């Protein structure tokens, strides 16, 4: 009895579509649209090639059209796929490709009789595919220019008495196409309006999501991380510690005698002091450190990859910066605002609550010992 042998599957090569279209969603969309229209041009070229086989078209007439279509399609794909077109306002190169497509249609109209009836519908397809990036004016001007060129070409061929041209039929076809221009303008205008509406809605949605994210992660007064977000960051840091052994420290910082500031200067001035704390602290902390408003006049500083001694030094520097920069004028005299802080390091296996309790105890000790100091625990 024969035994089937199955070879192990080899790593699959990248799918040809991924290789051709790339990974960026917008780039894939632009190239897909280009390939759709290009496929129609190549299908018409294939019909002309069959015409050469059956003696309906000469190779001299067909070959330049095929070469033109292949070069334009290949160039469009290469410029978009390589990212070269990204430096332009329209990375999809819509207007140049539409113009080249309509030029190819005009050349085919003059050069080959076979398939001439399919050229106007093909032009409509080109314009429809361009509507997603062109303005209504650009669409209408492109269509009008093509009709003018084709009309002039038909008149010239009639004057030269070229064979294969039914002038009456061409006049009817071009006239019907001209009558369709107002409809094309209306459709283009409507399509442009819909696309503009969708673009505006996407922008508004992104802005709304950004505002919601800010509301859920930022303190409205100071712009610092809020209490909830700081808890989330602590969870993340503890998980990183459990996986990688990375130590970290936290500090609770409280403004000394803030109630007196609130009573003497009023809510607005007191709020301004809190905003200054956020601004000054962010400017003087490390890029990896995160400061958040823990509640009232109390703040938390999260210091990744920092031991207890390093955390204490960092808070001492911050306290000195706040002392020299933070304050208010009372009766023409500068009154600095002092702060106290409690620093602790995360210990393996403990909970967030245990770590916070230790930091709060260190802060209470700093307050009890006379304020304006940093205590480690």
mmCIF file of C-alpha atoms in Angstrom:
data_model
loop_
_atom_site.group_PDB
_atom_site.id
_atom_site.type_symbol
_atom_site.label_atom_id
_atom_site.label_comp_id
_atom_site.label_asym_id
_atom_site.label_seq_id
_atom_site.Cartn_x
_atom_site.Cartn_y
_atom_site.Cartn_z
ATOM 1 C CA UNK A 1 0.000 0.000 0.000
ATOM 2 C CA UNK A 2 1.428 3.359 -1.049
ATOM 3 C CA UNK A 3 2.066 5.916 1.606
ATOM 4 C CA UNK A 4 1.543 9.537 0.828
ATOM 5 C CA UNK A 5 4.415 11.780 1.778
ATOM 6 C CA UNK A 6 3.717 15.403 2.568
ATOM 7 C CA UNK A 7 6.561 17.862 2.292
ATOM 8 C CA UNK A 8 6.738 20.512 4.956
ATOM 9 C CA UNK A 9 5.224 23.742 3.859
ATOM 10 C CA UNK A 10 7.813 26.294 2.850
ATOM 11 C CA UNK A 11 7.474 29.865 3.988
ATOM 12 C CA UNK A 12 5.066 31.473 1.584
ATOM 13 C CA UNK A 13 6.411 34.229 -0.577
ATOM 14 C CA UNK A 14 4.704 37.637 -0.384
ATOM 15 C CA UNK A 15 1.469 37.603 -2.334
ATOM 16 C CA UNK A 16 1.856 39.198 -5.751
ATOM 17 C CA UNK A 17 -0.864 41.733 -4.942
ATOM 18 C CA UNK A 18 1.040 42.903 -1.859
ATOM 19 C CA UNK A 19 4.196 43.189 -3.927
ATOM 20 C CA UNK A 20 2.415 45.173 -6.626
ATOM 21 C CA UNK A 21 0.129 47.364 -4.512
ATOM 22 C CA UNK A 22 2.141 47.801 -1.312
ATOM 23 C CA UNK A 23 0.897 47.892 2.268
ATOM 24 C CA UNK A 24 -0.432 51.448 2.621
ATOM 25 C CA UNK A 25 -4.267 51.364 2.299
ATOM 26 C CA UNK A 26 -4.515 54.617 0.315
ATOM 27 C CA UNK A 27 -1.738 53.568 -2.057
ATOM 28 C CA UNK A 28 -3.453 50.219 -2.653
ATOM 29 C CA UNK A 29 -6.698 52.050 -3.451
ATOM 30 C CA UNK A 30 -5.036 54.386 -5.964
ATOM 31 C CA UNK A 31 -3.193 51.552 -7.713
ATOM 32 C CA UNK A 32 -6.306 49.363 -7.804
ATOM 33 C CA UNK A 33 -8.247 52.114 -9.573
ATOM 34 C CA UNK A 34 -5.390 52.658 -12.015
ATOM 35 C CA UNK A 35 -5.197 48.941 -12.781
ATOM 36 C CA UNK A 36 -8.947 48.736 -13.403
ATOM 37 C CA UNK A 37 -8.831 51.458 -16.040
ATOM 38 C CA UNK A 38 -5.548 50.141 -17.428
ATOM 39 C CA UNK A 39 -7.111 46.700 -17.855
ATOM 40 C CA UNK A 40 -9.819 48.212 -20.087
ATOM 41 C CA UNK A 41 -7.212 49.924 -22.262
ATOM 42 C CA UNK A 42 -5.240 46.689 -22.561
ATOM 43 C CA UNK A 43 -8.426 44.756 -23.392
ATOM 44 C CA UNK A 44 -9.049 47.150 -26.278
ATOM 45 C CA UNK A 45 -5.418 46.700 -27.330
ATOM 46 C CA UNK A 46 -5.976 42.937 -27.295
ATOM 47 C CA UNK A 47 -8.978 43.375 -29.587
ATOM 48 C CA UNK A 48 -6.810 45.377 -31.977
ATOM 49 C CA UNK A 49 -4.132 42.670 -31.818
ATOM 50 C CA UNK A 50 -6.760 40.137 -32.893
ATOM 51 C CA UNK A 51 -7.649 42.581 -35.656
ATOM 52 C CA UNK A 52 -4.046 42.382 -36.836
ATOM 53 C CA UNK A 53 -4.304 38.584 -36.945
ATOM 54 C CA UNK A 54 -7.457 38.760 -39.064
ATOM 55 C CA UNK A 55 -6.147 41.503 -41.301
ATOM 56 C CA UNK A 56 -8.496 44.223 -40.000
ATOM 57 C CA UNK A 57 -5.715 46.420 -38.588
ATOM 58 C CA UNK A 58 -2.094 46.841 -39.585
ATOM 59 C CA UNK A 59 0.645 46.154 -37.075
ATOM 60 C CA UNK A 60 2.111 49.594 -37.791
ATOM 61 C CA UNK A 61 -1.120 51.229 -36.595
ATOM 62 C CA UNK A 62 -1.708 48.988 -33.580
ATOM 63 C CA UNK A 63 1.800 48.685 -32.090
ATOM 64 C CA UNK A 64 2.290 52.377 -31.126
ATOM 65 C CA UNK A 65 -1.054 52.421 -29.300
ATOM 66 C CA UNK A 66 -0.190 49.279 -27.349
ATOM 67 C CA UNK A 67 3.250 50.662 -26.484
ATOM 68 C CA UNK A 68 1.714 53.971 -25.337
ATOM 69 C CA UNK A 69 -0.828 52.259 -23.063
ATOM 70 C CA UNK A 70 1.761 49.923 -21.528
ATOM 71 C CA UNK A 71 4.251 52.741 -20.883
ATOM 72 C CA UNK A 72 1.639 55.035 -19.283
ATOM 73 C CA UNK A 73 0.276 52.224 -17.090
ATOM 74 C CA UNK A 74 3.732 51.015 -16.037
ATOM 75 C CA UNK A 75 4.945 54.554 -15.320
ATOM 76 C CA UNK A 76 1.864 55.334 -13.233
ATOM 77 C CA UNK A 77 2.278 52.160 -11.183
ATOM 78 C CA UNK A 78 6.005 52.742 -10.676
ATOM 79 C CA UNK A 79 5.658 56.382 -9.601
ATOM 80 C CA UNK A 80 2.870 55.662 -7.104
ATOM 81 C CA UNK A 81 4.231 52.336 -5.819
ATOM 82 C CA UNK A 82 7.726 53.756 -5.237
ATOM 83 C CA UNK A 83 6.333 56.622 -3.180
ATOM 84 C CA UNK A 84 7.814 59.213 -5.551
ATOM 85 C CA UNK A 85 4.378 60.755 -6.098
ATOM 86 C CA UNK A 86 3.892 61.305 -2.346
ATOM 87 C CA UNK A 87 5.642 64.685 -2.556
ATOM 88 C CA UNK A 88 2.798 66.096 -4.659
ATOM 89 C CA UNK A 89 -0.510 67.479 -3.422
ATOM 90 C CA UNK A 90 -2.245 64.634 -5.286
ATOM 91 C CA UNK A 91 -0.114 61.510 -4.672
ATOM 92 C CA UNK A 92 -2.482 59.495 -6.890
ATOM 93 C CA UNK A 93 -1.387 61.612 -9.914
ATOM 94 C CA UNK A 94 -5.038 61.714 -10.958
ATOM 95 C CA UNK A 95 -4.967 64.704 -13.309
ATOM 96 C CA UNK A 96 -1.799 63.669 -15.209
ATOM 97 C CA UNK A 97 -3.051 60.098 -15.611
ATOM 98 C CA UNK A 98 -6.519 61.237 -16.731
ATOM 99 C CA UNK A 99 -4.928 63.588 -19.263
ATOM 100 C CA UNK A 100 -2.638 60.834 -20.580
ATOM 101 C CA UNK A 101 -5.558 58.411 -20.767
ATOM 102 C CA UNK A 102 -7.674 60.856 -22.770
ATOM 103 C CA UNK A 103 -4.689 61.593 -25.017
ATOM 104 C CA UNK A 104 -4.344 57.861 -25.692
ATOM 105 C CA UNK A 105 -8.038 57.732 -26.608
ATOM 106 C CA UNK A 106 -7.594 60.649 -29.022
ATOM 107 C CA UNK A 107 -4.590 58.954 -30.661
ATOM 108 C CA UNK A 108 -6.516 55.692 -31.030
ATOM 109 C CA UNK A 109 -9.487 57.567 -32.530
ATOM 110 C CA UNK A 110 -7.306 59.009 -35.273
ATOM 111 C CA UNK A 111 -5.083 56.011 -35.911
ATOM 112 C CA UNK A 112 -7.317 52.910 -35.885
ATOM 113 C CA UNK A 113 -10.887 52.392 -37.056
ATOM 114 C CA UNK A 114 -11.354 49.105 -35.180
ATOM 115 C CA UNK A 115 -12.815 49.694 -31.718
ATOM 116 C CA UNK A 116 -13.480 53.385 -32.345
ATOM 117 C CA UNK A 117 -17.024 53.005 -31.012
ATOM 118 C CA UNK A 118 -15.674 51.872 -27.631
ATOM 119 C CA UNK A 119 -13.520 54.945 -27.145
ATOM 120 C CA UNK A 120 -16.215 57.318 -25.863
ATOM 121 C CA UNK A 121 -17.457 54.847 -23.204
ATOM 122 C CA UNK A 122 -13.814 54.258 -22.266
ATOM 123 C CA UNK A 123 -13.339 58.017 -21.890
ATOM 124 C CA UNK A 124 -16.371 58.090 -19.583
ATOM 125 C CA UNK A 125 -14.791 55.344 -17.459
ATOM 126 C CA UNK A 126 -11.546 57.332 -17.222
ATOM 127 C CA UNK A 127 -13.412 60.445 -16.093
ATOM 128 C CA UNK A 128 -15.574 58.581 -13.592
ATOM 129 C CA UNK A 129 -12.509 56.992 -12.013
ATOM 130 C CA UNK A 130 -10.924 60.434 -11.815
ATOM 131 C CA UNK A 131 -13.889 62.070 -10.085
ATOM 132 C CA UNK A 132 -12.743 60.946 -6.646
ATOM 133 C CA UNK A 133 -9.751 63.317 -6.894
ATOM 134 C CA UNK A 134 -10.681 65.880 -9.575
ATOM 135 C CA UNK A 135 -12.819 68.945 -9.021
ATOM 136 C CA UNK A 136 -16.039 69.213 -11.080
ATOM 137 C CA UNK A 137 -14.366 71.934 -13.167
ATOM 138 C CA UNK A 138 -11.373 69.709 -13.958
ATOM 139 C CA UNK A 139 -13.677 66.840 -14.940
ATOM 140 C CA UNK A 140 -15.793 69.024 -17.212
ATOM 141 C CA UNK A 141 -12.788 70.723 -18.830
ATOM 142 C CA UNK A 142 -11.152 67.335 -19.491
ATOM 143 C CA UNK A 143 -14.304 65.939 -21.106
ATOM 144 C CA UNK A 144 -14.868 69.096 -23.156
ATOM 145 C CA UNK A 145 -11.271 69.159 -24.363
ATOM 146 C CA UNK A 146 -11.519 65.529 -25.479
ATOM 147 C CA UNK A 147 -14.725 66.184 -27.441
ATOM 148 C CA UNK A 148 -13.159 69.216 -29.133
ATOM 149 C CA UNK A 149 -10.083 67.197 -30.096
ATOM 150 C CA UNK A 150 -12.167 64.277 -31.398
ATOM 151 C CA UNK A 151 -14.459 66.631 -33.343
ATOM 152 C CA UNK A 152 -11.486 68.347 -34.958
ATOM 153 C CA UNK A 153 -9.942 64.968 -35.749
ATOM 154 C CA UNK A 154 -13.188 63.721 -37.323
ATOM 155 C CA UNK A 155 -13.507 66.887 -39.415
ATOM 156 C CA UNK A 156 -9.899 66.629 -40.542
ATOM 157 C CA UNK A 157 -10.292 62.978 -41.504
ATOM 158 C CA UNK A 158 -13.474 63.820 -43.414
ATOM 159 C CA UNK A 159 -11.688 66.582 -45.323
ATOM 160 C CA UNK A 160 -8.898 64.166 -46.168
ATOM 161 C CA UNK A 161 -11.515 61.583 -47.257
ATOM 162 C CA UNK A 162 -9.943 58.855 -45.131
ATOM 163 C CA UNK A 163 -11.488 55.447 -45.455
ATOM 164 C CA UNK A 164 -13.151 53.773 -42.515
ATOM 165 C CA UNK A 165 -14.768 56.949 -41.196
ATOM 166 C CA UNK A 166 -18.546 57.226 -41.178
ATOM 167 C CA UNK A 167 -18.844 60.983 -40.712
ATOM 168 C CA UNK A 168 -22.583 60.922 -39.999
ATOM 169 C CA UNK A 169 -22.172 58.218 -37.366
ATOM 170 C CA UNK A 170 -19.241 60.037 -35.768
ATOM 171 C CA UNK A 171 -21.204 63.301 -35.709
ATOM 172 C CA UNK A 172 -24.119 61.591 -33.965
ATOM 173 C CA UNK A 173 -21.831 59.901 -31.417
ATOM 174 C CA UNK A 174 -19.931 63.089 -30.627
ATOM 175 C CA UNK A 175 -23.171 65.112 -30.489
ATOM 176 C CA UNK A 176 -24.732 62.701 -28.020
ATOM 177 C CA UNK A 177 -21.550 62.827 -25.948
ATOM 178 C CA UNK A 178 -21.681 66.640 -25.996
ATOM 179 C CA UNK A 179 -25.297 66.581 -24.824
ATOM 180 C CA UNK A 180 -24.162 64.413 -21.938
ATOM 181 C CA UNK A 181 -21.698 67.028 -20.685
ATOM 182 C CA UNK A 182 -24.255 68.814 -18.443
ATOM 183 C CA UNK A 183 -25.168 65.468 -16.885
ATOM 184 C CA UNK A 184 -21.485 64.680 -16.424
ATOM 185 C CA UNK A 185 -20.985 68.065 -14.758
ATOM 186 C CA UNK A 186 -23.901 67.429 -12.395
ATOM 187 C CA UNK A 187 -22.639 63.959 -11.477
ATOM 188 C CA UNK A 188 -19.100 65.255 -10.968
ATOM 189 C CA UNK A 189 -20.366 68.083 -8.775
ATOM 190 C CA UNK A 190 -22.463 65.706 -6.694
ATOM 191 C CA UNK A 191 -19.632 63.178 -6.375
ATOM 192 C CA UNK A 192 -17.220 65.922 -5.350
ATOM 193 C CA UNK A 193 -19.674 67.225 -2.737
ATOM 194 C CA UNK A 194 -20.182 63.734 -1.300
ATOM 195 C CA UNK A 195 -16.440 63.106 -1.143
ATOM 196 C CA UNK A 196 -15.856 66.489 0.491
ATOM 197 C CA UNK A 197 -18.560 65.700 3.048
ATOM 198 C CA UNK A 198 -17.001 62.320 3.806
ATOM 199 C CA UNK A 199 -13.549 63.900 4.146
ATOM 200 C CA UNK A 200 -14.920 66.545 6.511
ATOM 201 C CA UNK A 201 -16.739 63.900 8.551
ATOM 202 C CA UNK A 202 -13.561 61.811 8.816
ATOM 203 C CA UNK A 203 -11.634 64.871 9.998
ATOM 204 C CA UNK A 204 -14.324 65.722 12.545
ATOM 205 C CA UNK A 205 -14.378 62.113 13.743
ATOM 206 C CA UNK A 206 -10.598 62.095 14.227
ATOM 207 C CA UNK A 207 -10.813 65.382 16.116
ATOM 208 C CA UNK A 208 -13.633 64.055 18.299
ATOM 209 C CA UNK A 209 -11.695 60.885 19.087
ATOM 210 C CA UNK A 210 -8.638 62.982 19.938
ATOM 211 C CA UNK A 211 -10.734 65.141 22.281
ATOM 212 C CA UNK A 212 -12.247 62.059 23.910
ATOM 213 C CA UNK A 213 -8.800 60.565 24.414
ATOM 214 C CA UNK A 214 -7.645 63.834 25.955
ATOM 215 C CA UNK A 215 -10.652 63.899 28.281
ATOM 216 C CA UNK A 216 -10.010 60.343 29.433
ATOM 217 C CA UNK A 217 -6.254 60.712 29.936
ATOM 218 C CA UNK A 218 -5.556 64.392 30.684
ATOM 219 C CA UNK A 219 -6.365 66.684 33.587
ATOM 220 C CA UNK A 220 -8.428 69.586 32.250
ATOM 221 C CA UNK A 221 -6.744 72.247 34.395
ATOM 222 C CA UNK A 222 -3.047 71.380 34.138
ATOM 223 C CA UNK A 223 -2.872 69.307 30.964
ATOM 224 C CA UNK A 224 -1.029 66.590 32.885
ATOM 225 C CA UNK A 225 -2.070 62.949 33.013
ATOM 226 C CA UNK A 226 -5.121 62.495 35.236
ATOM 227 C CA UNK A 227 -5.537 60.136 38.204
ATOM 228 C CA UNK A 228 -7.097 57.357 36.129
ATOM 229 C CA UNK A 229 -4.402 57.452 33.464
ATOM 230 C CA UNK A 230 -1.634 57.429 36.052
ATOM 231 C CA UNK A 231 -3.127 54.247 37.533
ATOM 232 C CA UNK A 232 -3.078 52.718 34.055
ATOM 233 C CA UNK A 233 0.575 53.704 33.594
ATOM 234 C CA UNK A 234 1.408 52.137 36.955
ATOM 235 C CA UNK A 235 -0.227 48.887 35.818
ATOM 236 C CA UNK A 236 1.839 48.977 32.623
ATOM 237 C CA UNK A 237 5.051 49.639 34.535
ATOM 238 C CA UNK A 238 4.373 46.792 36.990
ATOM 239 C CA UNK A 239 3.744 44.428 34.067
ATOM 240 C CA UNK A 240 7.013 45.548 32.464
ATOM 241 C CA UNK A 241 8.789 44.936 35.770
ATOM 242 C CA UNK A 242 7.364 41.406 36.025
ATOM 243 C CA UNK A 243 8.447 40.559 32.465
ATOM 244 C CA UNK A 244 11.769 42.363 32.168
ATOM 245 C CA UNK A 245 12.779 43.104 35.756
ATOM 246 C CA UNK A 246 12.876 46.847 35.091
ATOM 247 C CA UNK A 247 12.697 48.807 38.327
ATOM 248 C CA UNK A 248 10.834 52.074 38.691
ATOM 249 C CA UNK A 249 10.049 54.645 41.330
ATOM 250 C CA UNK A 250 7.175 56.995 42.038
ATOM 251 C CA UNK A 251 6.805 60.199 44.001
ATOM 252 C CA UNK A 252 3.824 62.008 45.489
ATOM 253 C CA UNK A 253 4.375 65.761 45.518
ATOM 254 C CA UNK A 254 2.163 68.202 47.435
ATOM 255 C CA UNK A 255 2.200 72.012 47.482
ATOM 256 C CA UNK A 256 2.780 73.369 50.978
ATOM 257 C CA UNK A 257 0.085 75.644 52.486
ATOM 258 C CA UNK A 258 -1.925 75.597 49.272
ATOM 259 C CA UNK A 259 -5.156 76.181 51.205
ATOM 260 C CA UNK A 260 -3.763 79.539 52.334
ATOM 261 C CA UNK A 261 -2.986 80.466 48.726
ATOM 262 C CA UNK A 262 -6.526 79.564 47.753
ATOM 263 C CA UNK A 263 -8.030 81.639 50.548
ATOM 264 C CA UNK A 264 -5.816 84.717 50.141
ATOM 265 C CA UNK A 265 -5.574 84.931 46.360
ATOM 266 C CA UNK A 266 -8.772 83.282 45.211
ATOM 267 C CA UNK A 267 -9.582 80.260 43.091
ATOM 268 C CA UNK A 268 -8.367 81.715 39.790
ATOM 269 C CA UNK A 269 -4.865 82.564 41.057
ATOM 270 C CA UNK A 270 -4.605 79.231 42.847
ATOM 271 C CA UNK A 271 -5.526 77.427 39.625
ATOM 272 C CA UNK A 272 -2.814 79.379 37.830
ATOM 273 C CA UNK A 273 -0.279 78.121 40.377
ATOM 274 C CA UNK A 274 -1.370 74.539 39.640
ATOM 275 C CA UNK A 275 -0.971 75.153 35.911
ATOM 276 C CA UNK A 276 2.523 76.503 36.515
ATOM 277 C CA UNK A 277 3.403 73.322 38.409
ATOM 278 C CA UNK A 278 2.421 71.257 35.381
ATOM 279 C CA UNK A 279 4.326 73.464 32.938
ATOM 280 C CA UNK A 280 7.512 73.758 35.002
ATOM 281 C CA UNK A 281 7.595 70.093 35.985
ATOM 282 C CA UNK A 282 7.188 68.875 32.415
ATOM 283 C CA UNK A 283 10.036 71.154 31.321
ATOM 284 C CA UNK A 284 12.482 69.883 33.971
ATOM 285 C CA UNK A 285 11.697 66.156 34.159
ATOM 286 C CA UNK A 286 13.263 63.518 31.917
ATOM 287 C CA UNK A 287 11.473 62.637 28.707
ATOM 288 C CA UNK A 288 10.736 59.155 30.091
ATOM 289 C CA UNK A 289 9.196 60.486 33.319
ATOM 290 C CA UNK A 290 5.462 61.121 33.538
ATOM 291 C CA UNK A 291 3.845 63.624 35.857
ATOM 292 C CA UNK A 292 0.148 63.571 36.606
ATOM 293 C CA UNK A 293 -2.292 65.418 38.792
ATOM 294 C CA UNK A 294 -3.202 62.979 41.541
ATOM 295 C CA UNK A 295 -5.871 65.165 43.106
ATOM 296 C CA UNK A 296 -6.261 68.723 44.401
ATOM 297 C CA UNK A 297 -2.769 70.155 44.906
ATOM 298 C CA UNK A 298 -1.154 66.706 44.917
ATOM 299 C CA UNK A 299 0.832 65.361 41.975
ATOM 300 C CA UNK A 300 2.426 62.037 41.099
ATOM 301 C CA UNK A 301 5.697 61.512 39.245
ATOM 302 C CA UNK A 302 6.325 58.128 37.592
ATOM 303 C CA UNK A 303 10.024 57.494 36.950
ATOM 304 C CA UNK A 304 10.730 54.371 34.840
ATOM 305 C CA UNK A 305 14.089 52.606 35.200
ATOM 306 C CA UNK A 306 14.911 54.616 38.324
ATOM 307 C CA UNK A 307 16.006 53.304 41.706
ATOM 308 C CA UNK A 308 15.105 54.902 45.034
ATOM 309 C CA UNK A 309 18.215 57.075 45.253
ATOM 310 C CA UNK A 310 17.795 58.263 41.676
ATOM 311 C CA UNK A 311 14.145 59.068 42.295
ATOM 312 C CA UNK A 312 14.997 61.098 45.394
ATOM 313 C CA UNK A 313 17.650 63.088 43.504
ATOM 314 C CA UNK A 314 15.216 63.780 40.688
ATOM 315 C CA UNK A 315 12.593 65.096 43.124
ATOM 316 C CA UNK A 316 15.148 67.239 44.940
ATOM 317 C CA UNK A 317 16.068 68.894 41.639
ATOM 318 C CA UNK A 318 12.413 69.369 40.754
ATOM 319 C CA UNK A 319 11.653 70.849 44.184
ATOM 320 C CA UNK A 320 14.467 73.376 43.799
ATOM 321 C CA UNK A 321 13.279 74.337 40.310
ATOM 322 C CA UNK A 322 9.746 74.868 41.556
ATOM 323 C CA UNK A 323 11.008 76.923 44.501
ATOM 324 C CA UNK A 324 12.912 79.319 42.230
ATOM 325 C CA UNK A 325 10.259 79.551 39.515
ATOM 326 C CA UNK A 326 6.903 78.975 41.208
ATOM 327 C CA UNK A 327 5.207 81.642 43.269
ATOM 328 C CA UNK A 328 3.186 84.836 43.298
ATOM 329 C CA UNK A 329 3.434 88.478 44.278
ATOM 330 C CA UNK A 330 1.894 89.681 47.523
ATOM 331 C CA UNK A 331 2.006 93.435 48.169
ATOM 332 C CA UNK A 332 4.858 93.778 45.683
ATOM 333 C CA UNK A 333 6.911 91.001 47.252
ATOM 334 C CA UNK A 334 7.661 87.661 45.566
ATOM 335 C CA UNK A 335 6.345 84.743 47.595
ATOM 336 C CA UNK A 336 7.755 81.346 46.510
ATOM 337 C CA UNK A 337 5.612 78.224 46.713
ATOM 338 C CA UNK A 338 7.244 75.321 48.518
ATOM 339 C CA UNK A 339 6.453 71.655 48.042
ATOM 340 C CA UNK A 340 6.994 68.389 49.878
ATOM 341 C CA UNK A 341 7.439 64.960 48.301
ATOM 342 C CA UNK A 342 7.517 61.307 49.250
ATOM 343 C CA UNK A 343 9.480 58.911 47.046
ATOM 344 C CA UNK A 344 9.383 55.124 46.942
ATOM 345 C CA UNK A 345 10.525 52.296 44.682
ATOM 346 C CA UNK A 346 8.336 49.431 43.493
ATOM 347 C CA UNK A 347 9.058 46.162 45.259
ATOM 348 C CA UNK A 348 8.539 42.885 43.446
ATOM 349 C CA UNK A 349 5.200 41.260 44.141
ATOM 350 C CA UNK A 350 3.503 44.159 45.896
ATOM 351 C CA UNK A 351 0.272 45.794 44.783
ATOM 352 C CA UNK A 352 -0.232 49.333 43.574
ATOM 353 C CA UNK A 353 -2.051 50.103 46.833
ATOM 354 C CA UNK A 354 0.936 48.986 48.925
ATOM 355 C CA UNK A 355 3.344 51.100 46.890
ATOM 356 C CA UNK A 356 1.064 54.146 47.064
ATOM 357 C CA UNK A 357 0.593 53.734 50.814
ATOM 358 C CA UNK A 358 4.369 53.816 51.266
ATOM 359 C CA UNK A 359 4.696 56.955 49.117
ATOM 360 C CA UNK A 360 1.875 58.649 51.042
ATOM 361 C CA UNK A 361 3.532 57.787 54.347
ATOM 362 C CA UNK A 362 6.794 59.322 53.111
ATOM 363 C CA UNK A 363 4.886 62.456 52.071
ATOM 364 C CA UNK A 364 3.219 62.699 55.491
ATOM 365 C CA UNK A 365 6.648 62.403 57.098
ATOM 366 C CA UNK A 366 7.963 65.246 54.929
ATOM 367 C CA UNK A 367 5.019 67.401 55.992
ATOM 368 C CA UNK A 368 5.457 66.510 59.668
ATOM 369 C CA UNK A 369 9.184 67.305 59.577
ATOM 370 C CA UNK A 370 8.608 70.888 58.517
ATOM 371 C CA UNK A 371 7.621 70.659 54.839
ATOM 372 C CA UNK A 372 9.720 71.805 51.826
ATOM 373 C CA UNK A 373 11.652 68.517 51.704
ATOM 374 C CA UNK A 374 11.835 65.118 50.011
ATOM 375 C CA UNK A 375 11.559 61.913 52.057
ATOM 376 C CA UNK A 376 12.349 58.433 50.677
ATOM 377 C CA UNK A 377 10.737 55.222 51.839
#
